[in-house]
XYZ file of C-alpha atoms in Angstrom:
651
model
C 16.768 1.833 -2.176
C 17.624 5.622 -2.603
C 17.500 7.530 0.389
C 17.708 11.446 0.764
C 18.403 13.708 3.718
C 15.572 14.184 5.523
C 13.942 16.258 7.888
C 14.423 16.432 11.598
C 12.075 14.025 13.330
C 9.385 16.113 15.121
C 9.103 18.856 12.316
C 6.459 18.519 9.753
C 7.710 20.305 6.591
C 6.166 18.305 3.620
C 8.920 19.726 1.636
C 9.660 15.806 0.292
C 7.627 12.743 0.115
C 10.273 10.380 -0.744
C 12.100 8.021 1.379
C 14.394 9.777 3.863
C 17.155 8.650 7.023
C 20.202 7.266 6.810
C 20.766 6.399 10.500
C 21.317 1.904 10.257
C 21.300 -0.591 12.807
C 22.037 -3.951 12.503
C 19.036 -6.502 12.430
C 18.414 -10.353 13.637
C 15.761 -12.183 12.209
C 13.556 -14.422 14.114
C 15.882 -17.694 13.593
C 19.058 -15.675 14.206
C 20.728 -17.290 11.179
C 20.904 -13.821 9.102
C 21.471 -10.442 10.086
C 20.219 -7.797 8.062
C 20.741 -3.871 7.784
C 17.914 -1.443 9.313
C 17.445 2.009 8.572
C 15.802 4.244 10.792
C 13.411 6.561 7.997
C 11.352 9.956 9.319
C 8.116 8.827 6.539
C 7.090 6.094 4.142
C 4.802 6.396 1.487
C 3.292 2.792 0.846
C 0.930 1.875 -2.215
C -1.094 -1.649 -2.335
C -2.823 -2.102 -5.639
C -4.558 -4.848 -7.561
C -7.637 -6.177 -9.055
C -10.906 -5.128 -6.798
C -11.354 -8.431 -5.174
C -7.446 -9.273 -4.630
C -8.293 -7.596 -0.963
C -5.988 -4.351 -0.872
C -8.432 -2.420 0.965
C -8.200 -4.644 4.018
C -4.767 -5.284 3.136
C -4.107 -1.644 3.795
C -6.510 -1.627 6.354
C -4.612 -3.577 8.355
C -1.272 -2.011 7.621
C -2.748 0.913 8.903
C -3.942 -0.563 12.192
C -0.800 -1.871 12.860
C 0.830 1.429 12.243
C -1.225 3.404 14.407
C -0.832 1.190 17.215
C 3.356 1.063 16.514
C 2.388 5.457 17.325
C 3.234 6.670 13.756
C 0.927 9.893 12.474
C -0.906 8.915 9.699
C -3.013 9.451 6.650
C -4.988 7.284 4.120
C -6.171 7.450 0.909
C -8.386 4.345 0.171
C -9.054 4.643 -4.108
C -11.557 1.992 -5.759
C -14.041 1.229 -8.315
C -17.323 2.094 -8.312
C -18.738 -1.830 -9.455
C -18.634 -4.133 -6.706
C -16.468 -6.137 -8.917
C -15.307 -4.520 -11.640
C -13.799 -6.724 -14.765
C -10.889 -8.377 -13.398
C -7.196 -7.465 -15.030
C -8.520 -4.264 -16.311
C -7.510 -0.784 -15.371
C -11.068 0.161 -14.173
C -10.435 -2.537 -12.028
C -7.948 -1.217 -10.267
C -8.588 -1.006 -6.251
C -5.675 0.692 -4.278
C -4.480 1.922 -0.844
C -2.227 4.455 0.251
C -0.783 4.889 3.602
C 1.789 8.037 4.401
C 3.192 7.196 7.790
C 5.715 8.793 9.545
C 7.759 9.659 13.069
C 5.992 13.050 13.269
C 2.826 15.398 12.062
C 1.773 14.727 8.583
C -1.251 16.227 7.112
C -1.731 14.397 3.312
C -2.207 10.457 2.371
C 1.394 11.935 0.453
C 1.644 12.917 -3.267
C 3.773 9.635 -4.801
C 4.706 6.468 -3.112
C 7.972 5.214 -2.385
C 6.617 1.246 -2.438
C 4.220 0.450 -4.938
C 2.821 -3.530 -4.621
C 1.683 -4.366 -7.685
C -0.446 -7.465 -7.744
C -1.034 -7.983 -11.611
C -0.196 -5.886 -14.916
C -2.939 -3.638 -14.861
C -2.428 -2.201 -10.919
C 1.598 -1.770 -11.902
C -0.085 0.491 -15.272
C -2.707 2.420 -13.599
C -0.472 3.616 -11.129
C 3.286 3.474 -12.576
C 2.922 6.989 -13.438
C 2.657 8.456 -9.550
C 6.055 6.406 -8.823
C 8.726 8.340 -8.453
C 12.241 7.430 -9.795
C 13.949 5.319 -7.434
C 11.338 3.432 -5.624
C 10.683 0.569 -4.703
C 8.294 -1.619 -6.625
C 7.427 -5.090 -5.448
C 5.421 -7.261 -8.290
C 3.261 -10.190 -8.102
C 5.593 -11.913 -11.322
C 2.687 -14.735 -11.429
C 0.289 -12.671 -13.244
C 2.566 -10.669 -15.753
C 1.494 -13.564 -18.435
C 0.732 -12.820 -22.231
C -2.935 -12.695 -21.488
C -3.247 -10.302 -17.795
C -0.451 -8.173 -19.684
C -2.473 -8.100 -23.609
C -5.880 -6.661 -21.310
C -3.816 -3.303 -20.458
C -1.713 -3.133 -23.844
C 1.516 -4.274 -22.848
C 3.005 -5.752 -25.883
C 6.099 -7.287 -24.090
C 6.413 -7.911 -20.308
C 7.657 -4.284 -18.812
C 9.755 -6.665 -16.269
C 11.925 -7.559 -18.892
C 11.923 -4.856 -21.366
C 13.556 -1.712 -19.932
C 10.535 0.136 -19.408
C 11.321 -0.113 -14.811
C 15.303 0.733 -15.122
C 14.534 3.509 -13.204
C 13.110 1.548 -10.113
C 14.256 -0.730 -7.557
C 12.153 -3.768 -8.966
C 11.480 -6.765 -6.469
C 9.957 -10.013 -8.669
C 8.023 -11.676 -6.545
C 5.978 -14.821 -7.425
C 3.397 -13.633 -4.800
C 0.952 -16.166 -6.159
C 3.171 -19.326 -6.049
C 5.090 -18.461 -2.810
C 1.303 -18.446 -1.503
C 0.113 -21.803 -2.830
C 3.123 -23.526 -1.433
C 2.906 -22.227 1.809
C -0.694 -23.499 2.186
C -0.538 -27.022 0.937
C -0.925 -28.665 3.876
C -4.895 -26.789 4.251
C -5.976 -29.210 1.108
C -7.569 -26.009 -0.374
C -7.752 -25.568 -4.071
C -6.039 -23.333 -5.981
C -8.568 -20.752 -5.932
C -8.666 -20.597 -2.161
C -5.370 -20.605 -1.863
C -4.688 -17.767 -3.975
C -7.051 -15.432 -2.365
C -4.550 -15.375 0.599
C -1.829 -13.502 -1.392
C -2.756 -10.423 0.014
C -1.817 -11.604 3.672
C 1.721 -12.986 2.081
C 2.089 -9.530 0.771
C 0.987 -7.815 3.851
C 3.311 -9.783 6.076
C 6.477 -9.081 3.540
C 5.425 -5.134 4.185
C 4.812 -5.511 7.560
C 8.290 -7.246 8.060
C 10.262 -4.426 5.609
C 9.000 -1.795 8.311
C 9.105 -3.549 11.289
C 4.849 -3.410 11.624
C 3.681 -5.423 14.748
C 1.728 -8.615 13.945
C 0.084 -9.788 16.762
C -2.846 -7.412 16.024
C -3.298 -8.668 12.388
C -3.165 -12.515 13.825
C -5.892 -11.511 15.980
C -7.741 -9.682 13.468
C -7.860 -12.730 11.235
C -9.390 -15.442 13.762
C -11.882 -13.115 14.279
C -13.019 -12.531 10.936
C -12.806 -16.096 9.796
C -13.714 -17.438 13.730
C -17.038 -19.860 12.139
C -13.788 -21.276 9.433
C -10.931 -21.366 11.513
C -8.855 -23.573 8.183
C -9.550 -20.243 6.356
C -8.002 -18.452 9.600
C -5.292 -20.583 10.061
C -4.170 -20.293 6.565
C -4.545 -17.094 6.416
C -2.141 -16.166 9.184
C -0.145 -18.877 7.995
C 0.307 -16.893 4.351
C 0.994 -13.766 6.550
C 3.535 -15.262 8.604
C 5.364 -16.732 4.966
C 5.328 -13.271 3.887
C 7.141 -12.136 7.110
C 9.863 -15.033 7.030
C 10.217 -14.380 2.948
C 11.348 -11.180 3.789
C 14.055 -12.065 6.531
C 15.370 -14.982 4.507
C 15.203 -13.692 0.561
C 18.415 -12.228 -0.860
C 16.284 -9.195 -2.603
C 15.410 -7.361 0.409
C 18.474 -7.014 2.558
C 17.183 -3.997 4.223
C 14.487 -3.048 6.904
C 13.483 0.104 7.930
C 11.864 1.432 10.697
C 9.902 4.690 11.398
C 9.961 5.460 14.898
C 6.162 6.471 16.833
C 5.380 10.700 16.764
C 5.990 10.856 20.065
C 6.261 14.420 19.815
C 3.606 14.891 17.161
C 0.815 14.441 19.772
C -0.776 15.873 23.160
C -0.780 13.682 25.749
C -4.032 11.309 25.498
C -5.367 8.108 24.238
C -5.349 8.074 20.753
C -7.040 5.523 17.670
C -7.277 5.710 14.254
C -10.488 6.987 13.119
C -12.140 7.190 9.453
C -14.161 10.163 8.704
C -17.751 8.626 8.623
C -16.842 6.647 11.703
C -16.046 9.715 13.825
C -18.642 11.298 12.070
C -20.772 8.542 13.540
C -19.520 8.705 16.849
C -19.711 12.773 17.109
C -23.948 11.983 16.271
C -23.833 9.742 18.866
C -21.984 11.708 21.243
C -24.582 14.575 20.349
C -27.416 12.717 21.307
C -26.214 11.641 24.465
C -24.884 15.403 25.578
C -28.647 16.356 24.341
C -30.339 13.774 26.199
C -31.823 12.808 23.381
C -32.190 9.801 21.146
C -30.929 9.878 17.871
C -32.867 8.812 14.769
C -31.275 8.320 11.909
C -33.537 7.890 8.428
C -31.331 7.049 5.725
C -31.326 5.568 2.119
C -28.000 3.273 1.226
C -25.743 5.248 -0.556
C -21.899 5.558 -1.661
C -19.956 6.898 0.198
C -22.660 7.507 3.493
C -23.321 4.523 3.767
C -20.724 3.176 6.692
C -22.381 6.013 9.065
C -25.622 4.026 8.872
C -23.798 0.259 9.383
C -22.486 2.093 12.439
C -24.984 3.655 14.062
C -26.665 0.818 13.891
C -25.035 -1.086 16.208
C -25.750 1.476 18.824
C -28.966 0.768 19.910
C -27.571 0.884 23.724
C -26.991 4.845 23.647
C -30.732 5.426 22.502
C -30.087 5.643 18.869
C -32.578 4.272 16.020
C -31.968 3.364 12.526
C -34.132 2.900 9.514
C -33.481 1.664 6.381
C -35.960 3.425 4.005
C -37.460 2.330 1.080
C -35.995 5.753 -0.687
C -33.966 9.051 -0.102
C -37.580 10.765 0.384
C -38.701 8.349 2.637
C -35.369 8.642 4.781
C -35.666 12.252 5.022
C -39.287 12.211 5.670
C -38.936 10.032 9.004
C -36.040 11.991 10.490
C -38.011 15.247 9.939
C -40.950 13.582 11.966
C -38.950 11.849 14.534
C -37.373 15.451 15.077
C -40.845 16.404 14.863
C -41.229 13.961 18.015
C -38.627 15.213 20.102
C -35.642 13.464 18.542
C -32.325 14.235 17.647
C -33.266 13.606 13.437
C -30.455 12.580 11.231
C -30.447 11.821 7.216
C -27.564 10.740 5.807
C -26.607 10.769 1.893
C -24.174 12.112 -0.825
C -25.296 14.727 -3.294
C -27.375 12.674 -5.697
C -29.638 11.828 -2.371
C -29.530 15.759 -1.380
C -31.542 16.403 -4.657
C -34.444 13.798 -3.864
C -34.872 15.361 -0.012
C -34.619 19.014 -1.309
C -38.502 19.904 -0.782
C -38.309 18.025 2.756
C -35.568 20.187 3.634
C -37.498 22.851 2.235
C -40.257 21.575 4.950
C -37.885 21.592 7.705
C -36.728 25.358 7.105
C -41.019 26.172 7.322
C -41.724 23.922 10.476
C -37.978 25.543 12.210
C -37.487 22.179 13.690
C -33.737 20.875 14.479
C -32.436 18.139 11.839
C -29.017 17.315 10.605
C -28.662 16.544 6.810
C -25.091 14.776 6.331
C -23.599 14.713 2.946
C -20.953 13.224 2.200
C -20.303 14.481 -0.817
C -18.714 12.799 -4.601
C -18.004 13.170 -8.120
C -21.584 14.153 -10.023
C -23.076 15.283 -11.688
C -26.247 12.661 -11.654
C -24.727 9.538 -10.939
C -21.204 10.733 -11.576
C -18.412 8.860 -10.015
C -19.684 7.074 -6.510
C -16.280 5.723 -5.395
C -14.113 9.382 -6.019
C -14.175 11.988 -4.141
C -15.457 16.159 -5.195
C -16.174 18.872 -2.776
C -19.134 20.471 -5.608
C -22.310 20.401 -3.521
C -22.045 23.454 -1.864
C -24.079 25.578 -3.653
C -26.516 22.614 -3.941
C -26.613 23.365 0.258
C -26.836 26.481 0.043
C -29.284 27.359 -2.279
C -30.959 23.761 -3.282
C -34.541 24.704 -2.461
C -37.731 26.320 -3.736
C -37.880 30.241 -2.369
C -35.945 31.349 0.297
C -34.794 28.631 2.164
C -31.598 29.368 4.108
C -29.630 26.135 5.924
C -26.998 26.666 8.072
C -23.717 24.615 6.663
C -20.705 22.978 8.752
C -17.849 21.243 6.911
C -15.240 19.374 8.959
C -11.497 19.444 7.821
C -9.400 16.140 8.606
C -10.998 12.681 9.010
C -10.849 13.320 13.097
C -12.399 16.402 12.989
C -15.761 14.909 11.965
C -16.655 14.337 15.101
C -16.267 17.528 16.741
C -18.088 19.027 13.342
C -20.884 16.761 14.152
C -20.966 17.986 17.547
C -21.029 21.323 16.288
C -23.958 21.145 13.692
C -26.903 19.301 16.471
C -25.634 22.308 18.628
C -26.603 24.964 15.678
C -29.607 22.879 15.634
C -31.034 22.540 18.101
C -30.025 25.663 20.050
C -31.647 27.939 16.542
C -34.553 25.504 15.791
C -33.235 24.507 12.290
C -32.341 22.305 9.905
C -28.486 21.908 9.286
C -25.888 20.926 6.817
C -22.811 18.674 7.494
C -20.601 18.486 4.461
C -18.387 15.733 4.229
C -16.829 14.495 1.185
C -15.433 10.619 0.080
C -11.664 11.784 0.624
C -12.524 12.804 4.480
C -15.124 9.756 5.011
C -12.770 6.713 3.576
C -9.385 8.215 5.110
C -8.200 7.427 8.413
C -5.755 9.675 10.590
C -4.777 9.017 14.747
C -8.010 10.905 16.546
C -7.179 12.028 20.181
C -10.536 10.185 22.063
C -11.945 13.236 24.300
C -12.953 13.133 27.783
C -16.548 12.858 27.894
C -16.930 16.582 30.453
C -14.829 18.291 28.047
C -18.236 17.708 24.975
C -19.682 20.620 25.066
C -23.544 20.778 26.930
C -26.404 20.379 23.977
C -29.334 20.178 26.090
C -32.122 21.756 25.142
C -35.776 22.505 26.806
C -38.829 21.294 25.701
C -42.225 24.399 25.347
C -44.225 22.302 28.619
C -47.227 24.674 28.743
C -48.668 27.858 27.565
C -46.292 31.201 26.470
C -48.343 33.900 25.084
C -51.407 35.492 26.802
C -54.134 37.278 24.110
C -55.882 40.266 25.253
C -58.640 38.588 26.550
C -56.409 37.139 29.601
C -56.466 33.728 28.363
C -53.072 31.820 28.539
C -52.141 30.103 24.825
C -49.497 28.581 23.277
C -48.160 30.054 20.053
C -45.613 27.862 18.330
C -44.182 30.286 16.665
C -42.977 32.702 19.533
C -39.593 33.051 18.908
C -37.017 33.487 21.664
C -35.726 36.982 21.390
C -31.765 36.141 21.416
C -31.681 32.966 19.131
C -35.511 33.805 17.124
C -35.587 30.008 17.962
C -39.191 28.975 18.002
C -40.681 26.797 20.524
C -39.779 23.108 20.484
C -43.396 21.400 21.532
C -43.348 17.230 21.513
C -46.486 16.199 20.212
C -48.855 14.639 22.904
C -48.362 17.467 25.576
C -51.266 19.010 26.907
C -52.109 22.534 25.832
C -49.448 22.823 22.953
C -51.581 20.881 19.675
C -50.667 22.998 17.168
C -50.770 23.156 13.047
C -47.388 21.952 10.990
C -47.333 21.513 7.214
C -45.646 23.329 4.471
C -48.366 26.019 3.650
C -47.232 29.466 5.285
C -47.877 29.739 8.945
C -48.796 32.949 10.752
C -46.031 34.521 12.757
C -46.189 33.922 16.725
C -50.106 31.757 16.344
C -48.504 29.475 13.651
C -52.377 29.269 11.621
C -52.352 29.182 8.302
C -51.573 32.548 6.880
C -51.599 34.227 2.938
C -50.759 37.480 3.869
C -48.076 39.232 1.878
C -46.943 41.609 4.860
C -46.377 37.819 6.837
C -44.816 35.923 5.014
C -42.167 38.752 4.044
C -41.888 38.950 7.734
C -41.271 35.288 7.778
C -39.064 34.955 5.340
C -36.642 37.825 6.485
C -36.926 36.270 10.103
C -35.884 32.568 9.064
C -32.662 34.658 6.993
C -31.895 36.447 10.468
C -32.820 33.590 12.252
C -29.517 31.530 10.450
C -27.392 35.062 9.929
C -27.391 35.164 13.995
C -26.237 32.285 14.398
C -22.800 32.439 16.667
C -19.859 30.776 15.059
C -16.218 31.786 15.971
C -14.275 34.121 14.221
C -11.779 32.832 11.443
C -8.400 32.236 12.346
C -5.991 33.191 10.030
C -2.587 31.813 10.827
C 0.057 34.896 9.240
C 2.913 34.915 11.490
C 5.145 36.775 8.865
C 2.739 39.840 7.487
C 2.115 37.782 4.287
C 0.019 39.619 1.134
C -1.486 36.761 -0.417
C -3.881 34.357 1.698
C -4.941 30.745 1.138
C -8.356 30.296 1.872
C -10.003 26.875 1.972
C -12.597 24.796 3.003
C -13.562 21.007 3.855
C -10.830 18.061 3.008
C -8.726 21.150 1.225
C -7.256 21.689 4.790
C -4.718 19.317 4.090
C -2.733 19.474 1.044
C -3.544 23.498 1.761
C -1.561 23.345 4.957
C 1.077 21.211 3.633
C 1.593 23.540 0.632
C 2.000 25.831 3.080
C 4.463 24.770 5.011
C 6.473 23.833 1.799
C 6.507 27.262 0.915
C 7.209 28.883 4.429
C 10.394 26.444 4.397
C 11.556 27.570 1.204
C 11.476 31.390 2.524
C 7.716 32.926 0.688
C 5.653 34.609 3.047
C 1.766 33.206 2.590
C -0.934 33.330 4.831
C -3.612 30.628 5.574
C -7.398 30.475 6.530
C -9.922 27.738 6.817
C -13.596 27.671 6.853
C -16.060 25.514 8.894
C -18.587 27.895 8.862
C -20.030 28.237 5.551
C -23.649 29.930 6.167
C -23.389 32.170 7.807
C -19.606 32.715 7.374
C -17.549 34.068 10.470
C -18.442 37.999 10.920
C -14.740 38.713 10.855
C -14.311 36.902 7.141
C -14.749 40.315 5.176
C -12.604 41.926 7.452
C -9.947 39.262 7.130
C -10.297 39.391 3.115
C -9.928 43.099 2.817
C -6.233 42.680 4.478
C -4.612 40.893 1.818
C -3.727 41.953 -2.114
C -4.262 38.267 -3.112
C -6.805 35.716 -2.182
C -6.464 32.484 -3.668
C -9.247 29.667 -3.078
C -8.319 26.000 -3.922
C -11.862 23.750 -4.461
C -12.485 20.571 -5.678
C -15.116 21.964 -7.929
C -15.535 24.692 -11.006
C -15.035 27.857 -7.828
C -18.025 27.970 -6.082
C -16.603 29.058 -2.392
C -14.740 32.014 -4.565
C -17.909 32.779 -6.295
C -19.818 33.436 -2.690
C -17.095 35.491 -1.400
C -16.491 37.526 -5.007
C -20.487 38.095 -4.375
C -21.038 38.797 -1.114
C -17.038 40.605 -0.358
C -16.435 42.051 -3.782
C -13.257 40.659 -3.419
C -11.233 39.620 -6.330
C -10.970 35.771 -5.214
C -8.799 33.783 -7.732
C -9.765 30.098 -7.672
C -7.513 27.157 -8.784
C -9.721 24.348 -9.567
C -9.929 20.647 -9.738
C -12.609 17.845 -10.279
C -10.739 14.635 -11.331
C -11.836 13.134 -8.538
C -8.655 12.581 -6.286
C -7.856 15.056 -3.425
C -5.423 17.726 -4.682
C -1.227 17.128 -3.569
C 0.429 19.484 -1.992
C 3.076 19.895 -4.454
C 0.414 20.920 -6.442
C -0.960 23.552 -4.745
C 2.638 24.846 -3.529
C 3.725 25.360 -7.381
C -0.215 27.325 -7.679
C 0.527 29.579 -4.320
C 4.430 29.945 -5.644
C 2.867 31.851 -8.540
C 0.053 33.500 -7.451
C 2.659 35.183 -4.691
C 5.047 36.396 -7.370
C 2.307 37.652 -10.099
């Protein structure tokens, strides 16, 4: 394997994704009979790819769990089809998983891999091009036959024809090596062979020194009602692991020491986006003191917040499975109705469908949280792949003037906190509220620093308990829509209280006595007080991190934050002066964000979509926002977006 000089542990310039260290140590396998060299690495870049039901999503899974216990910072990108099982040997077949792991802060799933498995012909095509020259490429030499090969257009095997000079190849029957190692189960063939993954997982996990124990476990749980199919699984994991000690073609290990200095002090665990997501709703309704409902509709890729929550009935949360994305909607809006913490969940397609309920929410000012995790579209689009193009769907989705506040977390991690923060805009300003996600941010993983529970910020909120207006007659009434003066928050009254029956619906209500009003002068009044209503709402001021006096500024949103921030520090190492900025707070956008914009002579605004943040702030700034664009589906790379910021500082 190549190897180039690499960083110092501890520093996180993203300057290189390849394969860095040069510090050895000598290495004893299990049996003692061989010692083999070790170097020590900084990062590792590590791509599993097959067909979609040759397991490399738990194969990486599990590569990553062992990594983040071993203390490595982390990041994933999980890529698959769209079918649940696509044609097998194809290239839209393809599933893969890539892991960047490394000894300190990383911020990107990293832009090429240094290992690529390759499980058949087509995974070794549909990804040969993101390979850089030099790695390491371990192949499953079973399946490069004249038929697997003829389905992606290879017309001679590319093992034997040139076409990989330029790699460190490793041939390895994968399939075979994996048949013979289970023969004493008495499975067939078929069953045998669905084990290769583990053979290759415990060949990677012995090449970088990955703990195993964990995986072990992991397996006799899964399989615990066919505990042959467990055994011979971990028996196919443990071949892979002594393959690798005792095969001539990998006389090296590596090792990538934990981040010790990456992290605060604090229990840490690695954390998808939807599942932190998950946990921040159900950390939300517990610093509420209220239960959570969640009324949701199946969906890629929102789904895995609604398997979750589901098994949380203990902490007060409910979960229905609607018939349809109306239907979801419609019970969270009445259960918030009810004095519950609401919650739909759904990606854009779904966001369409509940527009008029949302609509409905904005009239009847009652607190519910809308998460959408957002994809490729439009219409169907592209389910599995990830797009950040719903925002002006959020913001301006609905039939007359509608405004929803909108919250977009950043990393994986941060998902919870930005669930936190949406149920506190919420329910503190009486409204409905937008959490946009996206499929890059729900499927990836990243270490997540688990928070004391006094440090979650307080969410209660009171319920209206008796009468709050007097008329001039003297007599005490309730008005539902009295607003409080500070937040123009209306009065949150749970239905079967004494005094506080009162009208809801979608026709125009009457400001302060909430009846049924068609006058022109009220529902101007209403309309402007539901804008101010969201414009007041307090969000912090934008942080812009400039510590040289830069003239151009970065500005981003969403899963952008991390291939932004790693093009950043790219270019900071190589001497340009850039500054950085990135929103959670979409509407209403930090009070200081004009103020910040007017300081620089270039603004440049990355999006995975056609612009649509840099249209808002070219309308509402008249600033001359330059966007650099991308909707292919994939999160962008930071080398990428350093080459875009390289030239947008010199022009």
């Amino acid at each position: 394997m190549t190897s180039q000089v690499s960083s110092p542990a501890g520093k996180s310039d993203e300057a290189s994704e390849a394969v860095v260290g040069e510090q050895r140590a000598p290495h004893i396998d299990r049996t003692g009979a061989t010692e083999k060299e070790v170097r020590r690495l900084d990062r590792v870049i590590i791509r599993f790819a097959g067909d979609s039901g040759d397991g490399m999503q738990l194969t990486g899974d599990r590569f990553t769990s062992e990594t983040a216990s071993f203390g490595n910072d982390l990041s994933t990108l999980p890529n698959f089809p769209a079918e649940i099982r696509a044609p097998a040997g194809t290239l839209p077949g393809v599933s893969s998983f890539q892991l960047h792991f490394a000894d300190h802060d990383i911020l990107t799933p990293g832009d090429a891999p240094n290992v690529l498995v390759a499980m058949n012909p087509a995974a070794l095509k549909a990804n040969i091009a993101d390979v850089p020259r030099g790695a390491d490429i371990i192949v499953n030499t079973d399946e490069f036959t004249k038929r697997p090969m003829a389905k992606v257009g290879y017309d001679a095997s590319p093992l034997e024809d040139g076409s990989l000079e330029a790699y460190n190849v490793h041939p390895v029957p994968l399939t075979t090596l994996t048949i013979e190692a289970l023969k004493e189960f008495g499975l067939s063939r078929k069953e045998a062979e669905r084990s290769k993954n583990m053979f290759a997982l415990g060949l990677l996990s012995w090449m970088y020194n990955r703990p195993t124990e964990g995986t072990e476990a992991f397996l006799r749980s899964k399989f615990a009602k066919k505990p042959d199919i467990a055994e011979a699984n971990v028996t196919a994991f443990r071949a892979g692991w002594n393959f690798g000690e005792t095969t001539e073609d990998f006389a090296v290990s590596y090792e990538v020491a934990p981040a010790s200095q990456a992290f605060p002090t604090g229990t840490y665990r690695n954390i998808s986006g939807n599942l932190a997501l998950s946990y921040g709703l159900i950390a939300a309704g517990r610093q509420a003191e209220l239960p959570v409902y969640l009324g949701s509709y199946p969906i890629t890729p929102a789904s895995d917040i609604l398997h979750e929550l589901s098994k949380h009935k203990n902490f007060g949360v409910r979960t229905f499975q609607a018939e349809d994305e109306i239907a979801g909607i419609g019970a969270a809006l009445g259960a918030a109705f009810g004095g519950s913490l609401g919650v739909t969940t759904t990606s854009g397609p779904g966001v369409a469908l509940k527009s008029e309920t949302i609509g409905l929410a904005v009239s009847l000012e009652l607190p519910l949280l809308i998460i959408d995790i957002q994809r490729g579209g439009p219409s169907t689009g592209l389910p599995t792949k990830t797009e950040q193009a719903d925002l002006l769907q959020a913001m301006y989705g609905r039939n007359g003037e509608a405004p929803v506040p909108i919250v977009a977390p950043r990393t994986p991690a941060d998902c919870f906190d930005a669930a936190l923060d949406a149920a506190r805009i919420a329910l503190t300003y009486r409204t409905p509220v937008f959490l946009l996600s996206d499929g890059y941010l729900a499927n990836g993983s990243e270490p997540w620093r688990i928070p004391e529970a006094d440090s979650l910020p307080d969410l209660r909120t009171r319920f209206a308990s008796g009468p709050n207006h007097e008329l001039a007659d003297g007599t005490e009434v309730f008005w539902p829509y009295k607003r409080d003066p500070e937040t123009l928050a209306r009065p949150w009254a749970v239905p079967g209280t004494p005094g506080l029956e009162h009208r809801i619906g979608g026709i125009e209500k009457q400001d302060g006595s909430g009846n049924i009003s068609y006058d022109p002068a009220n529902h101007d009044f209403m309309v402007r007080t539901r804008q101010a209503k969201v414009d007041g709402i307090e969000v912090p001021d934008l942080e812009v991190d400039d510590p040289a006096g830069a003239r151009t500024l970065v500005l981003g949103w969403g899963s952008t934050y991390g291939p932004i921030t790693a093009a950043v520090r790219r270019l900071r190492a190589a001497g340009e002066t850039i500054a950085q900025a990135h929103l959670r707070h979409l509407n209403p956008f930090p009070r200081n964000l004009g103020e910040v914009l007017k300081r620089y002579d270039k603004v440049v605004v990355p999006e995975m979509n056609l612009g649509q943040l840099a249209m808002l702030i070219r309308a509402r700034y008249l600033v001359d926002a330059r966007s650099y664009n991308q909707v292919n589906g994939m999160p962008f790379k930071a080398e990428q977006l350093a080459t875009v910021l390289k030239e947008a500082i010199g022009a």
